[in-house]
Short mmCIF file of C-alpha atoms in Angstrom, two decimals:
data_model
loop_
_atom_site.label_atom_id
_atom_site.label_comp_id
_atom_site.label_asym_id
_atom_site.label_seq_id
_atom_site.Cartn_x
_atom_site.Cartn_y
_atom_site.Cartn_z
CA MET A 170 54.16 136.21 83.56
CA GLN A 171 56.64 137.83 85.92
CA VAL A 172 59.26 137.04 84.04
CA MET A 173 58.20 139.10 81.11
CA GLU A 174 57.70 142.78 83.68
CA PHE A 175 60.97 142.08 84.91
CA VAL A 176 62.26 141.77 80.52
CA ALA A 177 59.79 144.83 80.59
CA ALA A 178 60.48 146.57 83.18
CA HIS A 179 64.85 145.31 82.74
CA PRO A 180 65.68 146.05 78.64
CA VAL A 181 69.36 147.31 79.04
CA GLY A 182 70.54 145.12 81.82
CA VAL A 183 68.63 142.06 80.35
CA THR A 184 70.25 142.52 76.38
CA ALA A 185 73.61 142.94 78.14
CA ALA A 186 73.24 139.48 80.17
CA PHE A 187 71.73 137.77 76.91
CA VAL A 188 74.34 138.87 74.62
CA THR A 189 77.01 138.19 77.25
CA GLY A 190 75.74 134.23 77.98
CA LEU A 191 75.64 134.61 73.95
CA SER A 192 79.20 136.34 73.96
CA LEU A 193 81.32 133.35 76.38
CA PHE A 194 79.67 130.64 74.31
CA LEU A 195 80.59 131.08 71.50
CA PHE A 196 83.98 131.80 72.79
CA ARG A 197 83.87 128.19 74.62
CA ARG A 198 82.91 126.30 71.59
CA TRP A 199 85.79 128.30 69.57
CA MET A 200 88.16 127.55 72.37
CA ALA A 201 87.33 124.15 71.86
CA GLY A 202 88.70 123.45 68.99
CA ARG A 203 88.52 121.00 67.07
CA VAL A 204 87.86 116.94 67.05
CA CYS A 205 89.42 113.93 65.72
CA LYS A 206 87.00 112.35 64.02
CA SER A 207 88.86 109.24 62.02
CA GLY A 208 88.06 106.00 63.27
CA ALA A 209 91.01 103.86 62.83
CA ARG A 210 91.85 101.06 64.48
CA LEU A 211 95.06 99.90 65.95
CA ASP A 212 94.88 96.96 67.82
CA GLY A 213 98.35 94.86 67.84
CA LYS A 214 99.94 98.18 68.06
CA THR A 215 102.36 99.58 71.02
CA VAL A 216 101.91 102.95 72.42
CA LEU A 217 104.14 104.77 74.72
CA ILE A 218 102.62 107.62 76.37
CA THR A 219 105.30 110.36 79.06
CA GLY A 220 102.61 111.57 81.46
CA ALA A 221 100.52 109.93 81.10
CA ASN A 222 98.60 110.20 84.12
CA THR A 223 96.53 113.36 83.76
CA GLY A 224 95.47 115.41 82.46
CA ILE A 225 95.94 115.33 77.75
CA GLY A 226 97.90 112.26 77.84
CA LYS A 227 95.30 110.12 79.94
CA GLU A 228 92.95 110.95 77.16
CA THR A 229 95.29 110.44 74.91
CA ALA A 230 95.45 107.24 76.62
CA VAL A 231 91.97 106.28 76.74
CA ASP A 232 91.91 107.30 73.47
CA LEU A 233 94.12 104.96 71.97
CA ALA A 234 93.51 101.82 74.62
CA ARG A 235 89.45 102.18 72.59
CA ARG A 236 90.96 101.54 69.09
CA GLY A 237 92.89 98.02 70.52
CA ALA A 238 96.56 99.49 71.54
CA ARG A 239 98.85 98.77 74.03
CA VAL A 240 99.14 101.33 75.71
CA ILE A 241 102.48 102.44 78.38
CA LEU A 242 102.27 104.98 80.77
CA ALA A 243 105.34 106.71 80.96
CA CYS A 244 105.93 108.11 84.04
CA ARG A 245 107.29 109.52 87.51
CA ASP A 246 104.92 109.17 90.12
CA GLN A 247 104.47 105.20 90.18
CA ARG A 248 101.57 104.90 92.70
CA ARG A 249 99.04 107.37 90.55
CA ALA A 250 100.09 106.68 87.07
CA SER A 251 98.78 102.92 88.24
CA GLN A 252 95.42 104.96 90.02
CA ALA A 253 95.50 106.22 85.92
CA ALA A 254 96.23 102.96 84.45
CA GLU A 255 93.65 101.24 86.11
CA GLU A 256 90.62 103.73 85.26
CA ILE A 257 92.27 104.21 81.47
CA ARG A 258 91.42 100.33 81.45
CA GLN A 259 87.56 100.69 83.09
CA ARG A 260 86.11 103.54 80.86
CA SER A 261 88.36 102.46 77.67
CA GLY A 262 87.61 98.46 78.00
CA ASN A 263 91.05 97.38 77.81
CA GLY A 264 93.32 95.83 79.57
CA ASN A 265 96.65 96.20 77.96
CA VAL A 266 97.48 99.09 79.92
CA VAL A 267 100.50 99.15 81.28
CA VAL A 268 103.05 101.38 84.30
CA LYS A 269 106.58 101.78 83.97
CA GLN A 270 108.76 104.27 85.12
CA LEU A 271 110.28 107.44 83.84
CA ASP A 272 112.10 110.50 85.11
CA LEU A 273 112.14 113.12 82.54
CA GLY A 274 114.73 114.91 84.80
CA SER A 275 117.07 112.20 85.59
CA LEU A 276 118.95 111.00 81.99
CA ARG A 277 119.42 108.36 83.97
CA SER A 278 115.88 106.82 84.45
CA VAL A 279 115.48 107.27 81.06
CA ARG A 280 117.52 104.99 80.27
CA THR A 281 116.67 103.01 82.10
CA LEU A 282 113.01 102.91 80.61
CA ALA A 283 114.57 102.57 77.06
CA ALA A 284 116.28 99.46 77.67
CA ASP A 285 113.09 98.73 78.66
CA VAL A 286 111.65 98.81 76.76
CA LEU A 287 113.37 97.08 73.81
CA ALA A 288 114.44 94.12 75.94
CA SER A 289 110.00 93.55 76.43
CA GLU A 290 107.92 94.77 73.96
CA GLU A 291 108.42 93.72 69.99
CA ARG A 292 106.85 96.23 68.72
CA LEU A 293 106.93 100.29 69.43
CA ASP A 294 104.36 102.14 66.66
CA ILE A 295 103.51 104.83 67.74
CA LEU A 296 106.26 107.16 70.51
CA ILE A 297 104.51 110.16 72.62
CA ASN A 298 106.18 113.01 73.69
CA ASN A 299 103.71 114.79 76.09
CA ALA A 300 104.93 115.99 79.53
CA GLY A 301 105.82 118.40 80.36
CA VAL A 302 106.76 120.76 83.22
CA MET A 303 105.67 124.99 82.29
CA ALA A 304 106.95 128.46 84.04
CA CYS A 305 108.57 126.71 87.17
CA PRO A 306 110.68 127.97 89.34
CA LYS A 307 114.66 127.74 88.69
CA TRP A 308 115.30 124.14 89.43
CA LYS A 309 117.58 122.54 87.95
CA THR A 310 117.45 118.24 86.93
CA GLU A 311 118.88 115.01 87.87
CA ASP A 312 121.67 116.27 85.95
CA GLY A 313 122.18 119.59 86.30
CA PHE A 314 120.41 121.30 83.77
CA GLU A 315 117.67 123.96 84.12
CA MET A 316 114.22 121.74 84.45
CA GLN A 317 112.08 123.24 81.62
CA PHE A 318 114.78 122.62 78.90
CA GLY A 319 115.74 119.28 80.41
CA VAL A 320 112.83 118.11 80.81
CA ASN A 321 110.90 118.95 78.17
CA HIS A 322 113.25 118.92 76.04
CA LEU A 323 116.22 116.85 76.81
CA GLY A 324 115.35 114.19 78.78
CA HIS A 325 112.53 113.31 75.05
CA PHE A 326 115.40 113.91 72.95
CA LEU A 327 116.95 111.06 74.60
CA LEU A 328 114.37 109.38 75.29
CA THR A 329 113.60 109.46 71.18
CA ASN A 330 116.81 108.29 69.80
CA LEU A 331 117.21 105.61 72.03
CA LEU A 332 113.84 103.67 71.08
CA LEU A 333 114.51 104.71 66.87
CA GLU A 334 116.41 101.14 66.87
CA ARG A 335 113.01 99.23 67.44
CA LEU A 336 111.33 102.53 66.28
CA GLN A 337 112.02 102.19 62.43
CA LYS A 338 111.74 97.62 63.08
CA SER A 339 108.36 97.88 63.50
CA ALA A 340 107.80 101.11 61.08
CA PRO A 341 104.92 102.56 59.46
CA CYS A 342 105.88 104.38 62.72
CA ARG A 343 104.49 107.28 64.50
CA ILE A 344 106.80 109.91 66.96
CA ILE A 345 104.79 112.59 68.39
CA ASN A 346 106.37 115.90 70.29
CA VAL A 347 103.06 118.37 72.32
CA SER A 348 105.11 121.97 72.20
CA SER A 349 102.99 124.91 72.74
CA LEU A 350 102.11 128.48 70.88
CA ALA A 351 104.08 129.73 73.26
CA HIS A 352 107.42 128.63 70.38
CA GLU A 353 106.17 131.76 68.96
CA THR A 354 107.48 133.89 70.73
CA GLY A 355 110.49 131.53 72.07
CA ARG A 356 114.59 131.05 70.57
CA ILE A 357 117.25 129.08 72.39
CA HIS A 358 120.09 131.29 73.97
CA PHE A 359 123.19 128.72 72.67
CA ASP A 360 125.26 131.23 74.23
CA ASP A 361 123.31 130.13 77.95
CA ILE A 362 120.90 126.60 77.54
CA ASN A 363 121.03 127.04 81.26
CA LEU A 364 119.50 130.49 81.78
CA ASP A 365 122.05 130.80 84.14
CA LYS A 366 122.49 134.90 83.88
CA ASP A 367 118.77 135.32 83.58
CA TYR A 368 116.46 133.15 84.25
CA ASN A 369 112.33 134.02 84.10
CA PRO A 370 109.97 130.75 83.55
CA TRP A 371 108.25 131.83 80.91
CA LYS A 372 111.58 132.48 79.15
CA SER A 373 112.91 129.00 79.77
CA TYR A 374 109.89 127.51 79.11
CA LYS A 375 109.91 129.10 75.63
CA GLN A 376 113.09 127.66 75.52
CA SER A 377 112.04 124.46 75.48
CA LYS A 378 109.11 124.28 73.85
CA LEU A 379 110.32 126.14 70.50
CA ALA A 380 113.47 123.57 70.71
CA ASN A 381 109.86 120.51 70.95
CA VAL A 382 109.20 121.94 67.40
CA LEU A 383 113.11 122.29 65.93
CA PHE A 384 113.79 118.05 67.10
CA GLY A 385 110.89 117.44 65.91
CA ARG A 386 111.99 119.28 62.51
CA ALA A 387 115.49 117.56 62.55
CA LEU A 388 114.15 114.09 63.27
CA ALA A 389 111.37 114.30 60.38
CA ALA A 390 114.46 114.78 58.70
CA ARG A 391 116.59 112.50 58.66
CA LEU A 392 113.44 110.27 59.38
CA ARG A 393 112.70 111.25 55.52
CA GLY A 394 111.56 107.57 53.82
CA SER A 395 111.95 105.40 57.15
CA GLY A 396 108.42 104.69 57.19
CA VAL A 397 108.79 106.97 60.83
CA THR A 398 106.78 110.07 60.65
CA VAL A 399 107.16 113.21 63.27
CA TYR A 400 105.36 115.43 64.48
CA SER A 401 104.76 118.74 66.62
CA LEU A 402 101.24 119.84 67.75
CA HIS A 403 100.66 122.54 69.82
CA PRO A 404 97.02 121.10 72.05
CA GLY A 405 95.32 124.41 73.10
CA ALA A 406 95.45 126.29 76.29
CA ILE A 407 94.07 123.82 78.69
CA ARG A 408 93.26 123.38 82.02
CA THR A 409 95.45 120.80 83.45
CA GLU A 410 97.55 120.23 86.18
CA LEU A 411 100.89 121.50 83.76
CA GLY A 412 99.86 125.32 84.92
CA ARG A 413 100.67 124.13 88.63
CA HIS A 414 103.47 126.65 89.34
CA LEU A 415 102.43 129.69 87.90
CA GLY A 416 99.94 130.21 91.60
CA LEU A 417 103.58 130.84 93.11
CA THR A 418 104.65 134.11 91.84
CA MET A 419 101.24 135.59 91.29
CA PRO A 420 99.78 137.56 94.16
CA LEU A 421 96.59 136.17 95.41
CA ILE A 422 94.10 138.36 93.39
CA GLN A 423 95.34 137.87 90.18
CA ARG A 424 94.04 134.20 90.76
CA LEU A 425 91.16 134.63 91.86
CA LEU A 426 91.09 137.31 88.87
CA ILE A 427 91.95 134.22 86.34
CA TYR A 428 89.70 131.74 87.94
CA PRO A 429 87.30 132.67 85.91
CA ILE A 430 88.69 132.48 82.98
CA MET A 431 90.32 128.83 83.47
CA LEU A 432 86.87 127.44 83.25
CA LEU A 433 86.90 128.82 79.15
CA LEU A 434 90.06 126.54 78.71
CA LYS A 435 90.32 123.35 77.19
CA THR A 436 88.77 120.43 79.22
CA PRO A 437 91.29 117.63 78.63
CA TRP A 438 89.46 115.64 76.28
CA GLU A 439 89.93 119.02 74.47
CA GLY A 440 92.79 118.72 74.80
CA ALA A 441 93.91 115.95 73.44
CA GLN A 442 92.66 116.00 70.15
CA THR A 443 94.85 116.90 67.90
CA THR A 444 97.41 114.60 69.90
CA ILE A 445 95.17 111.65 69.02
CA TYR A 446 94.87 113.65 65.74
CA CYS A 447 98.30 113.05 64.44
CA ALA A 448 98.83 109.84 66.09
CA VAL A 449 95.96 108.33 63.75
CA ASP A 450 94.63 110.41 61.32
CA GLU A 451 95.10 108.07 57.86
CA GLY A 452 95.56 111.60 55.92
CA GLU A 453 98.44 112.87 58.14
CA ALA A 454 100.35 109.32 57.44
CA ARG A 455 101.71 110.79 53.84
CA ASN A 456 103.50 114.00 55.89
CA SER A 457 106.56 114.66 58.37
CA GLY A 458 107.88 117.45 60.33
CA LEU A 459 104.64 119.55 60.61
CA TYR A 460 103.49 121.39 63.00
CA TYR A 461 99.96 120.95 64.62
CA SER A 462 97.28 123.14 66.12
CA ASP A 463 93.55 121.86 66.38
CA CYS A 464 93.93 119.04 64.21
CA ALA A 465 95.39 120.45 61.47
CA PRO A 466 98.21 121.70 59.35
CA LYS A 467 99.62 125.08 60.91
CA GLN A 468 102.90 127.17 59.86
CA ALA A 469 105.23 126.80 62.50
CA ALA A 470 107.09 129.93 63.69
CA PRO A 471 110.17 131.74 61.16
CA GLN A 472 112.22 131.03 63.86
CA ALA A 473 110.60 127.18 64.37
CA CYS A 474 111.42 126.60 60.19
CA ASP A 475 115.46 126.96 61.36
CA ASP A 476 117.31 123.69 59.77
CA GLU A 477 120.29 125.63 61.02
CA ALA A 478 119.51 126.90 64.28
CA ALA A 479 117.21 122.70 64.62
CA GLU A 480 120.66 121.13 63.61
CA LYS A 481 122.79 123.48 65.85
CA LEU A 482 120.44 122.47 68.13
CA TRP A 483 121.13 118.75 67.75
CA ALA A 484 124.54 118.66 67.78
CA LEU A 485 124.58 120.97 70.97
CA SER A 486 121.75 118.35 72.57
CA SER A 487 123.31 115.67 72.06
CA SER A 488 127.31 116.44 73.72
CA MET A 489 124.46 116.77 76.38
CA VAL A 490 123.07 113.70 76.97
CA HIS A 491 125.56 111.63 75.88
CA LEU A 492 124.51 110.70 72.71
CA SER A 493 126.92 108.80 70.75
#
């Protein structure tokens, strides 16, 4: 009775609250995106995921382990990776989850991991280039490259090329690059690839994510007919540790205002769905070189479909990492 009386006394306020709540609910459902519905099994197959100790990388690892795959977590922080591996084993019921050292900011570390995998793994069926940094300060990698371009692109570029022989031997297999919608407003600064003249955290991030898509496009062209297919994707806006550097330059009031909005973003499980889709969906085995979002192919930005730029980036990247 008291509730009815309150509603009768405050019809406008109650209506506004209801509409706002419903709108937020529908917006949250829309933000969640689609879910990978494939029931494909991965028994006998080996998967390597970079940066799989947290966020969407860990959720991807749990899903693929549940499908029966041997899952390799290639991570920089071995303590956290070991903890994540134990959690993945428990959640998936699959004990075949291993940890290997990888610092994508070190070409030496990338080469060491690749040599380890080639020596210890008879096959490699799925390579997921997932790890990354976002909007960090002007830091440099061990080899002197701008951090975001070095980790997000160059490290994965070298790792993928070093593992290509094993991937081709295991064909049919898949290579997946986790990019971002940010690539749509990015460009490759060939005249200042490390952004030494004009560094901006977002400018750098956009460049690195565009590089992911261009790399996937050039790689798909090279591997056409080999049985190795390549995918790039936008996982969505997700509540993960990827944005941990944003607060370093953001005023306190902005951080307080943004916190409630963060609750509307995808969970790591929701954000992992497009990666999982590209890894296992049977129908997508016919496609290569495409860009995906919400478990479906999407049109990439025009600058991400520039084959001349893709080849120019390939040549520059090969020179930077000393790829023979």
